[in-house]
Amino acid sequence: MSTLRDLAEEHTALRPADIDHLHRIAGDWQLLSDLSFADLLLWVPVDGDGTFLCVAQVRPTTAPTAYLDDQVGRIVGGAEVAHLEVAYRQGRIWREGDPVWYGDVPARHEAIPVRLRTGDGEAGEVIAVVGRDTNLSTARTPSQLELNYLTTADDLAQMIADGTFPPPRHPGETTSAPRVGDGLVRLDANGKVTYASPNAQSAYRRLGYASHLVGEDLAKLHRRLASDPLEGTDAGNAVLAALRGEAPPRREIDARGATMLTRALPLMPAGVPIGALVLVRDITEVRRRDRALITKDATIREIHHRVKNNLQTVAALLRLQARRVSMPEARVALEESVRRVASIALVHETLSMSSDEAVEFDGIVDRVASAATEVAATEVTVGMRRRGSFGVLPAEIATSLVMILNELLLNAVEHGFPPADEEPPAPPPVDTPRPEAAVSAPRPEVVVSAHRARKQLHVTVTDNGRGLPEQFDAERGGNLGLQIVRALVTGELRGTIELRNCADGGTEAAIVVPLARGTTDRLTGRAGPL
């Protein structure tokens, strides 16, 4: 199914600003649908010939739908959309006409013109029409709650026609919660409560207010109830801002161990401030779980911090022991152990600063590569380069992979390039043409590449050195470092590794690691120096 933007761009001449406004309506119109007990369909004109295209639809959560089938993408014309044509051409809300039938479902049509206000605040031209279609099969005498819902819905519908609804969304607000069913309070122009739904009354009782809300000055009530005076002032000011016609950000009120989220909306049909609509939601349990998660995350980060400290202590002890050992072979073995422990500590250091059990792995690779060139026992200066991005990896993969890369990078630097005093390879025969690239020896370099494909991480470590020995056994050969690499790749990561000579010289280690479903995939694809 095409999106609202795709349909509008393909079938209409609407401007990007017009389409953005339609997106804002579709992002906030569940409120109007629930208050209206009706389906809302967003219609845009096609070719100016009386034909309309449905680009969005929302069903009410407070009443049965009038449409069992999805209407998005449907193009209609003629008598079926006469009410839409009137609203579009005349720029007024259409409420005339008899009920229509959709199969066995009787429905009442309404049409609301959609305007986008100009830069100077004036109402612009009509760019679309919202169809408000109510299922009449369960029609009955409305209750007080339903009458207040419908009255508020009519005010918001007029604001859509005026171009003043929906209000702009504030930074960080990704949803329009709370919703109608969570709790609704209607205020008059003086800020006094004229109606409060049962759920809204219950939410305020959780905060410690046991009396009825009707007749209360809500801004003052918020200031009295809040445990934190600053928080109460902000919540009260939000109500006053809505009464002035502004759309303040959502506010939370904490009192007596309970937390309530509030959203204040101005009611300004035809540009006249008549009061405000305040939606409330009891989020006590949500905030309790948030606090528990924050505590848990802090505990996990502290554990990783302590593990990092312990690993650094172990590395320091091994380093001290290496200085006291007289046997060169033992000293080298201890120094290698120090580097392996330090590489694992890097992962835990990163996890100690992260809010989840995942790490941005590129920075770790850069640090491991830099350390490999500094501590490698070789006189050759080797350049390091990273191509692609590892992205974000879970801790269980990152811990093993950092050891693997540490071993492969050290192995490439120490064994891939002959020392300066080693005799160079024999020159080619005189009658063999020398390739152009052989005029000057390439700069020693190791490249680490990474990319993801089909839920797998592909990693290669390539050098332009002398390559593998002729009799090298890729399955069993190699030093302790390569044995560790094979064990980690095939055992811990359940992946594969292949060591091979490159066609143009040098060695390549190719690793393929399966990624679990849901692993974060944040790739840049850009090359960067290590």
Coordinates of C-alpha atoms in Angstrom, one line a residue:
M1 CA 0.0 0.0 0.0
S2 CA 1.4 3.4 -1.0
T3 CA 1.9 6.0 1.7
L4 CA 0.0 9.3 2.0
R5 CA 3.0 11.2 0.4
D6 CA 3.3 8.7 -2.5
L7 CA -0.4 8.9 -3.3
A8 CA -0.5 12.7 -3.1
E9 CA 2.6 13.2 -5.2
E10 CA 1.5 10.7 -7.9
H11 CA -2.1 11.9 -8.3
T12 CA -2.2 15.6 -7.2
A13 CA -0.4 18.9 -7.6
L14 CA -0.1 19.6 -3.9
R15 CA 3.0 21.4 -2.7
P16 CA 5.4 19.8 -0.2
A17 CA 4.1 22.1 2.5
D18 CA 0.5 21.0 1.8
I19 CA 1.5 17.3 2.1
D20 CA 3.4 18.0 5.3
H21 CA 0.3 19.5 6.8
L22 CA -1.8 16.5 5.7
H23 CA 0.8 14.3 7.5
R24 CA 0.4 16.3 10.7
I25 CA -3.4 15.9 10.5
A26 CA -3.1 12.1 10.0
G27 CA -0.6 12.0 12.9
D28 CA -3.0 13.7 15.3
W29 CA -6.5 12.9 14.1
Q30 CA -7.1 9.8 16.2
L31 CA -8.2 12.3 18.8
L32 CA -10.9 13.7 16.5
S33 CA -12.0 10.3 15.4
D34 CA -12.5 9.1 19.0
L35 CA -14.4 12.2 20.0
S36 CA -16.6 12.0 17.0
F37 CA -17.3 8.2 17.3
A38 CA -16.6 8.2 13.5
D39 CA -14.3 7.1 10.8
L40 CA -12.1 9.9 9.3
L41 CA -11.0 9.7 5.7
L42 CA -8.6 12.2 4.2
W43 CA -9.6 13.0 0.6
V44 CA -7.6 15.0 -1.9
P45 CA -8.9 16.4 -5.2
V46 CA -7.6 14.7 -8.4
D47 CA -7.3 16.8 -11.6
G48 CA -10.0 19.3 -10.5
D49 CA -12.8 17.4 -12.2
G50 CA -14.8 16.5 -9.1
T51 CA -12.8 13.3 -8.4
F52 CA -11.3 12.6 -5.0
L53 CA -8.6 10.2 -3.8
C54 CA -8.5 8.8 -0.3
V55 CA -4.9 9.0 1.0
A56 CA -5.5 8.2 4.7
Q57 CA -8.0 6.6 7.0
V58 CA -8.5 6.2 10.8
R59 CA -11.1 4.2 12.7
P60 CA -12.5 5.2 16.1
T61 CA -11.6 3.3 19.2
T62 CA -14.8 4.5 20.9
A63 CA -17.4 3.2 18.4
P64 CA -17.9 0.6 15.6
T65 CA -16.4 1.5 12.2
A66 CA -18.4 2.4 9.2
Y67 CA -16.0 0.7 6.8
L68 CA -14.8 -2.9 7.1
D69 CA -12.6 -2.5 4.1
D70 CA -9.6 -0.1 3.8
Q71 CA -10.5 3.0 1.7
V72 CA -6.9 4.2 1.2
G73 CA -6.1 4.5 -2.5
R74 CA -9.7 4.5 -3.6
I75 CA -10.6 7.1 -6.3
V76 CA -14.3 8.1 -6.5
G77 CA -16.4 10.8 -8.2
G78 CA -19.9 11.8 -9.1
A79 CA -22.8 11.8 -6.6
E80 CA -20.8 9.7 -4.1
V81 CA -18.5 12.6 -3.4
A82 CA -21.0 15.5 -3.8
H83 CA -20.6 16.4 -0.1
L84 CA -16.8 16.5 -0.5
E85 CA -17.1 18.8 -3.5
V86 CA -19.3 21.2 -1.6
A87 CA -16.8 21.4 1.3
Y88 CA -13.9 21.8 -1.0
R89 CA -15.4 24.4 -3.3
Q90 CA -17.3 26.4 -0.6
G91 CA -14.8 26.0 2.2
R92 CA -17.4 25.1 4.8
I93 CA -18.3 22.1 6.9
W94 CA -21.0 20.1 5.2
R95 CA -23.5 18.3 7.4
E96 CA -26.6 18.1 5.2
G97 CA -28.0 15.0 3.6
D98 CA -29.7 11.7 4.5
P99 CA -27.8 8.6 5.8
V100 CA -26.2 6.4 3.2
W101 CA -25.7 2.7 3.3
Y102 CA -22.5 0.7 3.0
G103 CA -23.8 -2.8 2.6
D104 CA -25.8 -3.4 5.8
V105 CA -24.3 -0.5 7.6
P106 CA -26.1 2.9 7.7
A107 CA -23.7 5.9 7.9
R108 CA -24.0 9.7 8.3
H109 CA -21.7 11.8 6.0
E110 CA -19.9 15.0 7.0
A111 CA -17.2 16.8 5.2
I112 CA -14.6 19.1 6.8
P113 CA -12.4 21.4 4.5
V114 CA -8.7 21.3 5.3
R115 CA -6.8 24.6 5.2
L116 CA -3.1 25.4 5.7
R117 CA -2.6 28.8 7.2
T118 CA -0.2 31.2 5.3
G119 CA 3.0 32.6 6.7
D120 CA 1.2 35.7 8.0
G121 CA -1.3 33.6 9.9
E122 CA -4.2 34.0 7.5
A123 CA -6.4 31.1 6.5
G124 CA -5.2 29.7 3.2
E125 CA -7.0 27.9 0.4
V126 CA -8.7 24.5 0.9
I127 CA -6.2 21.8 0.1
A128 CA -8.1 18.6 1.1
V129 CA -11.3 17.4 2.8
V130 CA -11.7 15.2 5.9
G131 CA -14.7 12.9 5.6
R132 CA -16.3 12.2 9.0
D133 CA -18.5 9.1 8.5
T134 CA -20.5 7.8 11.5
N135 CA -21.8 4.2 11.8
L136 CA -25.5 4.7 12.8
S137 CA -26.3 1.0 13.4
T138 CA -25.9 1.5 17.2
A139 CA -27.5 4.9 17.4
R140 CA -29.1 5.8 20.7
T141 CA -29.7 8.7 23.0
P142 CA -26.2 10.0 23.9
S143 CA -24.9 10.2 27.5
Q144 CA -23.4 13.2 29.0
L145 CA -19.9 11.9 28.2
E146 CA -20.9 11.4 24.6
L147 CA -22.4 14.9 24.3
N148 CA -19.2 16.5 25.6
Y149 CA -17.2 14.4 23.2
L150 CA -19.3 15.4 20.3
T151 CA -19.2 19.1 21.2
T152 CA -15.5 19.1 21.5
A153 CA -15.2 17.2 18.2
D154 CA -17.2 19.9 16.5
D155 CA -14.9 22.5 17.9
L156 CA -11.8 20.7 16.6
A157 CA -13.5 20.1 13.2
Q158 CA -14.0 23.8 12.9
M159 CA -10.3 24.4 13.8
I160 CA -9.3 22.0 11.0
A161 CA -11.4 24.1 8.6
D162 CA -9.7 27.3 10.0
G163 CA -6.2 25.8 9.7
T164 CA -5.5 25.9 13.4
F165 CA -5.6 22.2 14.1
P166 CA -3.5 20.2 14.7
P167 CA -1.0 22.3 16.6
P168 CA 2.7 22.1 15.9
R169 CA 4.4 19.2 17.6
H170 CA 7.1 20.0 20.1
P171 CA 10.7 18.5 19.8
G172 CA 10.8 15.1 21.4
E173 CA 7.1 14.5 21.3
T174 CA 6.6 11.5 18.9
T175 CA 3.0 10.6 19.8
S176 CA -0.2 12.4 20.7
A177 CA -0.7 10.5 23.9
P178 CA -2.7 10.7 26.2
R179 CA -5.8 9.7 24.2
V180 CA -9.5 10.4 24.7
G181 CA -10.2 7.2 26.6
D182 CA -7.4 7.9 29.1
G183 CA -9.2 10.9 30.5
L184 CA -10.7 14.2 29.2
V185 CA -11.3 17.5 30.9
R186 CA -13.0 20.4 29.2
L187 CA -12.4 24.0 30.4
D188 CA -14.3 27.2 29.7
A189 CA -12.7 30.5 28.7
N190 CA -11.8 31.2 32.4
G191 CA -10.1 27.9 32.9
K192 CA -12.9 26.4 35.0
V193 CA -13.7 22.7 34.5
T194 CA -17.1 22.2 32.8
Y195 CA -16.7 18.5 32.3
A196 CA -14.4 15.7 33.4
S197 CA -14.7 12.1 32.2
P198 CA -14.7 9.3 34.8
N199 CA -11.2 8.2 33.8
A200 CA -10.0 11.8 34.2
Q201 CA -11.6 12.0 37.7
S202 CA -9.9 8.7 38.6
A203 CA -6.5 10.0 37.5
Y204 CA -6.8 13.1 39.7
R205 CA -7.9 11.0 42.6
R206 CA -4.6 9.1 42.3
L207 CA -2.9 12.4 42.8
G208 CA -4.9 13.0 46.0
Y209 CA -7.8 15.1 44.8
A210 CA -11.0 13.3 45.9
S211 CA -13.6 16.0 45.1
H212 CA -15.4 16.5 41.8
L213 CA -13.4 18.5 39.2
V214 CA -16.4 20.5 37.7
G215 CA -16.1 24.1 38.7
E216 CA -12.4 23.9 39.7
D217 CA -9.7 26.2 38.3
L218 CA -7.5 23.6 36.7
A219 CA -4.3 25.7 36.6
K220 CA -4.5 26.4 40.3
L221 CA -5.3 22.8 41.0
H222 CA -2.2 21.6 39.2
R223 CA -0.1 23.9 41.3
R224 CA -1.6 22.7 44.5
L225 CA -1.4 19.0 43.8
A226 CA 2.2 18.7 42.5
S227 CA 4.8 17.5 44.9
D228 CA 7.4 19.7 43.1
P229 CA 6.4 23.4 43.0
L230 CA 8.3 23.9 39.8
E231 CA 6.5 21.0 38.2
G232 CA 3.2 22.2 39.4
T233 CA 3.9 25.7 38.0
D234 CA 4.8 24.3 34.6
A235 CA 1.6 22.2 34.5
G236 CA -0.5 25.2 35.5
N237 CA 1.2 27.4 33.0
A238 CA 0.5 24.9 30.2
V239 CA -3.2 25.1 31.0
L240 CA -3.1 28.9 30.9
A241 CA -1.2 28.8 27.6
A242 CA -3.9 26.7 26.0
L243 CA -6.5 29.1 27.2
R244 CA -4.6 31.9 25.3
G245 CA -4.7 29.9 22.1
E246 CA -1.2 28.4 22.4
A247 CA -0.3 24.7 22.2
P248 CA 2.1 24.0 25.1
P249 CA 4.2 20.8 25.4
R250 CA 2.9 17.9 27.5
R251 CA 3.6 18.0 31.2
E252 CA 3.8 15.5 34.0
I253 CA 2.5 15.9 37.5
D254 CA 3.8 13.8 40.4
A255 CA 1.9 13.7 43.7
R256 CA 1.5 11.1 46.5
G257 CA 3.6 8.5 44.5
A258 CA 1.4 8.8 41.4
T259 CA 2.3 10.4 38.0
M260 CA -0.1 11.9 35.5
L261 CA 0.7 13.0 32.0
T262 CA -1.3 16.0 30.7
R263 CA -1.8 17.5 27.3
A264 CA -3.6 20.9 26.9
L265 CA -5.1 21.9 23.6
P266 CA -6.7 25.3 22.8
L267 CA -10.3 25.3 21.6
M268 CA -10.7 28.2 19.1
P269 CA -13.4 27.5 16.6
A270 CA -13.6 30.3 14.0
G271 CA -10.6 31.9 15.8
V272 CA -12.5 32.6 19.0
P273 CA -10.9 31.2 22.2
I274 CA -13.7 29.4 24.1
G275 CA -11.7 27.3 26.5
A276 CA -9.3 24.4 26.4
L277 CA -9.2 20.6 26.2
V278 CA -7.0 18.8 28.6
L279 CA -6.2 15.1 28.1
V280 CA -4.8 13.2 31.1
R281 CA -3.3 9.8 31.6
D282 CA -2.3 7.9 34.7
I283 CA 1.3 6.8 33.9
T284 CA 2.3 5.8 37.4
E285 CA 3.2 2.2 36.4
V286 CA 5.0 3.4 33.3
R287 CA 7.2 5.7 35.3
R288 CA 7.8 3.0 37.9
R289 CA 9.1 0.7 35.2
D290 CA 11.2 3.4 33.7
R291 CA 12.9 4.0 37.0
A292 CA 13.4 0.3 37.5
L293 CA 15.0 0.1 34.0
I294 CA 17.2 3.2 34.7
T295 CA 18.4 1.5 37.9
K296 CA 19.0 -1.7 36.1
D297 CA 21.0 0.0 33.3
A298 CA 23.1 1.9 35.9
T299 CA 23.8 -1.4 37.6
I300 CA 24.8 -3.1 34.4
R301 CA 27.1 -0.2 33.4
E302 CA 28.7 -0.3 36.9
I303 CA 29.3 -4.0 36.4
H304 CA 31.0 -3.5 33.1
H305 CA 33.1 -0.7 34.6
R306 CA 34.3 -3.0 37.4
V307 CA 35.0 -5.8 34.9
K308 CA 37.1 -3.3 32.9
N309 CA 39.0 -2.3 36.0
N310 CA 39.6 -5.9 37.0
L311 CA 40.9 -6.7 33.5
Q312 CA 43.2 -3.7 33.5
T313 CA 44.5 -4.9 36.9
V314 CA 45.1 -8.4 35.5
A315 CA 46.9 -6.8 32.5
A316 CA 49.1 -4.7 34.9
L317 CA 50.0 -7.8 36.9
L318 CA 51.0 -9.7 33.8
R319 CA 53.0 -6.8 32.6
L320 CA 54.9 -6.7 35.9
Q321 CA 55.5 -10.4 35.7
A322 CA 56.8 -10.1 32.2
R323 CA 59.4 -7.6 33.4
R324 CA 60.7 -10.0 36.0
V325 CA 60.9 -13.0 33.6
S326 CA 64.4 -13.7 32.2
M327 CA 63.4 -16.1 29.4
P328 CA 62.6 -14.2 26.2
E329 CA 59.9 -16.7 25.1
A330 CA 58.1 -16.4 28.4
R331 CA 58.3 -12.6 28.3
V332 CA 56.8 -12.6 24.8
A333 CA 54.0 -14.9 25.9
L334 CA 53.1 -12.7 28.8
E335 CA 53.2 -9.6 26.7
E336 CA 50.8 -11.2 24.2
S337 CA 48.5 -12.1 27.1
V338 CA 48.5 -8.4 28.2
R339 CA 47.4 -7.3 24.8
R340 CA 44.6 -9.9 24.7
V341 CA 43.3 -8.9 28.1
A342 CA 43.5 -5.2 27.2
S343 CA 41.5 -5.7 24.0
I344 CA 38.6 -7.3 26.0
A345 CA 38.8 -4.5 28.5
L346 CA 38.1 -2.1 25.6
V347 CA 34.7 -3.7 25.0
H348 CA 33.7 -3.5 28.7
E349 CA 34.9 0.1 28.8
T350 CA 32.6 1.0 25.9
L351 CA 29.7 -1.0 27.5
S352 CA 30.2 0.9 30.8
M353 CA 29.3 4.1 28.9
S354 CA 26.4 2.7 26.9
S355 CA 22.8 2.5 27.8
D356 CA 22.3 -1.0 26.5
E357 CA 24.2 -4.2 25.9
A358 CA 25.5 -3.1 22.5
V359 CA 28.5 -1.1 21.3
E360 CA 29.4 1.1 18.4
F361 CA 32.2 -1.2 17.2
D362 CA 34.1 1.1 14.8
G363 CA 35.7 3.1 17.6
I364 CA 36.9 -0.1 19.2
V365 CA 38.4 -1.3 15.9
D366 CA 40.2 2.0 15.5
R367 CA 41.8 1.8 19.0
V368 CA 42.8 -1.9 18.6
A369 CA 44.4 -1.2 15.2
S370 CA 46.3 1.8 16.6
A371 CA 47.6 -0.3 19.5
A372 CA 48.6 -3.1 17.1
T373 CA 51.0 -0.8 15.2
E374 CA 52.4 0.6 18.4
V375 CA 53.2 -2.7 20.2
A376 CA 54.0 -4.9 17.3
A377 CA 57.6 -6.3 17.4
T378 CA 58.6 -5.0 14.0
E379 CA 60.7 -2.2 12.6
V380 CA 58.5 -1.7 9.6
T381 CA 56.0 1.2 9.6
V382 CA 52.6 -0.2 8.7
G383 CA 49.6 1.9 7.8
M384 CA 46.1 1.0 8.9
R385 CA 42.9 1.7 7.1
R386 CA 39.2 0.8 7.7
R387 CA 36.7 0.4 4.9
G388 CA 33.0 0.3 5.6
S389 CA 31.5 0.1 9.1
F390 CA 30.8 -2.6 11.6
G391 CA 27.9 -0.6 13.1
V392 CA 26.4 -1.5 16.4
L393 CA 27.1 -5.0 17.7
P394 CA 25.8 -6.9 20.7
A395 CA 28.2 -7.5 23.5
E396 CA 28.4 -11.2 23.0
I397 CA 29.7 -10.7 19.4
A398 CA 31.8 -7.7 20.2
T399 CA 33.9 -9.4 22.9
S400 CA 35.0 -12.2 20.7
L401 CA 35.4 -10.2 17.6
V402 CA 37.7 -7.7 19.2
M403 CA 40.1 -10.5 20.3
I404 CA 39.9 -11.9 16.8
L405 CA 40.8 -8.6 15.1
N406 CA 43.5 -8.0 17.7
E407 CA 45.2 -11.3 16.8
L408 CA 44.8 -10.9 13.0
L409 CA 46.1 -7.3 13.0
L410 CA 49.1 -8.2 15.2
N411 CA 49.8 -11.2 13.0
A412 CA 49.6 -9.1 9.8
V413 CA 51.9 -6.4 11.1
E414 CA 54.5 -8.7 12.7
H415 CA 54.6 -11.5 10.1
G416 CA 53.2 -10.0 6.9
F417 CA 56.1 -7.6 6.1
P418 CA 59.8 -8.6 5.9
P419 CA 62.2 -6.5 8.1
A420 CA 64.3 -3.9 6.4
D421 CA 67.5 -6.0 6.6
E422 CA 65.9 -9.1 5.1
E423 CA 67.1 -10.0 1.6
P424 CA 64.4 -8.9 -0.9
P425 CA 63.0 -11.5 -3.3
A426 CA 64.9 -12.4 -6.5
P427 CA 64.2 -10.0 -9.4
P428 CA 62.3 -11.4 -12.4
P429 CA 64.2 -12.6 -15.4
V430 CA 65.6 -10.0 -17.8
D431 CA 63.3 -11.0 -20.6
T432 CA 60.2 -10.8 -18.4
P433 CA 58.5 -7.3 -18.7
R434 CA 58.4 -5.6 -15.3
P435 CA 54.8 -4.4 -14.4
E436 CA 54.4 -0.7 -14.0
A437 CA 53.4 -1.2 -10.3
A438 CA 56.8 -2.8 -9.6
V439 CA 58.7 0.3 -10.2
S440 CA 58.1 1.5 -6.6
A441 CA 57.3 -0.8 -3.7
P442 CA 53.8 -0.2 -2.3
R443 CA 53.6 1.3 1.2
P444 CA 53.0 -1.4 3.8
E445 CA 49.4 -1.4 4.7
V446 CA 46.7 -3.4 6.4
V447 CA 43.0 -2.8 5.6
V448 CA 40.1 -3.9 7.7
S449 CA 36.8 -4.1 5.8
A450 CA 33.3 -4.8 7.0
H451 CA 29.8 -5.0 5.6
R452 CA 26.5 -6.7 6.3
A453 CA 24.5 -8.9 4.0
R454 CA 21.7 -11.3 4.6
K455 CA 21.9 -11.1 8.4
Q456 CA 25.7 -11.8 8.3
L457 CA 28.7 -9.7 9.1
H458 CA 31.5 -10.0 6.6
V459 CA 34.9 -9.0 7.8
T460 CA 38.2 -9.1 6.0
V461 CA 41.7 -8.2 7.2
T462 CA 44.0 -7.7 4.2
D463 CA 47.7 -6.8 4.0
N464 CA 49.9 -6.2 1.0
G465 CA 52.9 -8.1 2.5
R466 CA 54.7 -11.2 1.5
G467 CA 51.8 -13.6 1.9
L468 CA 51.5 -17.0 3.5
P469 CA 54.3 -19.6 3.4
E470 CA 54.2 -22.2 0.7
Q471 CA 53.5 -25.1 3.0
F472 CA 51.1 -23.2 5.3
D473 CA 48.2 -25.4 6.5
A474 CA 45.2 -23.0 6.7
E475 CA 43.3 -25.5 8.9
R476 CA 46.0 -26.5 11.4
G477 CA 48.9 -24.2 10.9
G478 CA 49.8 -20.9 12.6
N479 CA 50.8 -19.7 16.0
L480 CA 48.8 -19.6 19.2
G481 CA 47.1 -16.4 18.0
L482 CA 45.7 -18.0 14.9
Q483 CA 44.5 -21.0 16.9
I484 CA 42.6 -18.6 19.2
V485 CA 41.1 -16.9 16.2
R486 CA 39.8 -20.1 14.8
A487 CA 38.4 -21.3 18.1
L488 CA 36.6 -18.0 18.6
V489 CA 35.2 -17.7 15.1
T490 CA 33.9 -21.3 14.8
G491 CA 33.0 -21.8 18.5
E492 CA 31.9 -18.6 20.1
L493 CA 30.6 -16.8 17.0
R494 CA 29.5 -19.9 15.0
G495 CA 31.0 -18.4 11.9
T496 CA 33.6 -19.3 9.3
I497 CA 37.2 -18.1 8.6
E498 CA 39.4 -18.5 5.5
L499 CA 43.1 -17.6 5.2
R500 CA 44.4 -17.1 1.7
N501 CA 46.9 -15.3 -0.4
C502 CA 45.7 -12.4 -2.5
A503 CA 46.1 -12.4 -6.2
D504 CA 48.3 -9.3 -6.3
G505 CA 50.3 -10.3 -3.2
G506 CA 49.7 -10.2 0.5
T507 CA 47.3 -12.2 2.8
E508 CA 43.6 -12.0 3.4
A509 CA 41.6 -13.3 6.4
A510 CA 37.9 -13.5 5.5
I511 CA 35.4 -14.0 8.4
V512 CA 31.7 -14.4 8.1
V513 CA 29.7 -14.1 11.4
P514 CA 25.9 -14.7 11.6
L515 CA 23.9 -11.9 13.2
A516 CA 20.9 -12.5 15.4
R517 CA 17.6 -11.1 14.2
G518 CA 17.1 -7.6 15.5
T519 CA 20.8 -6.8 15.7
T520 CA 21.1 -3.0 15.1
D521 CA 22.3 -2.3 11.5
R522 CA 23.8 1.2 11.4
L523 CA 26.1 1.3 8.5
T524 CA 27.8 4.3 6.8
G525 CA 29.7 2.6 4.1
R526 CA 32.4 5.3 4.2
A527 CA 36.1 4.6 4.4
G528 CA 38.0 6.1 7.3
P529 CA 41.6 6.1 8.6
L530 CA 42.3 3.9 11.6

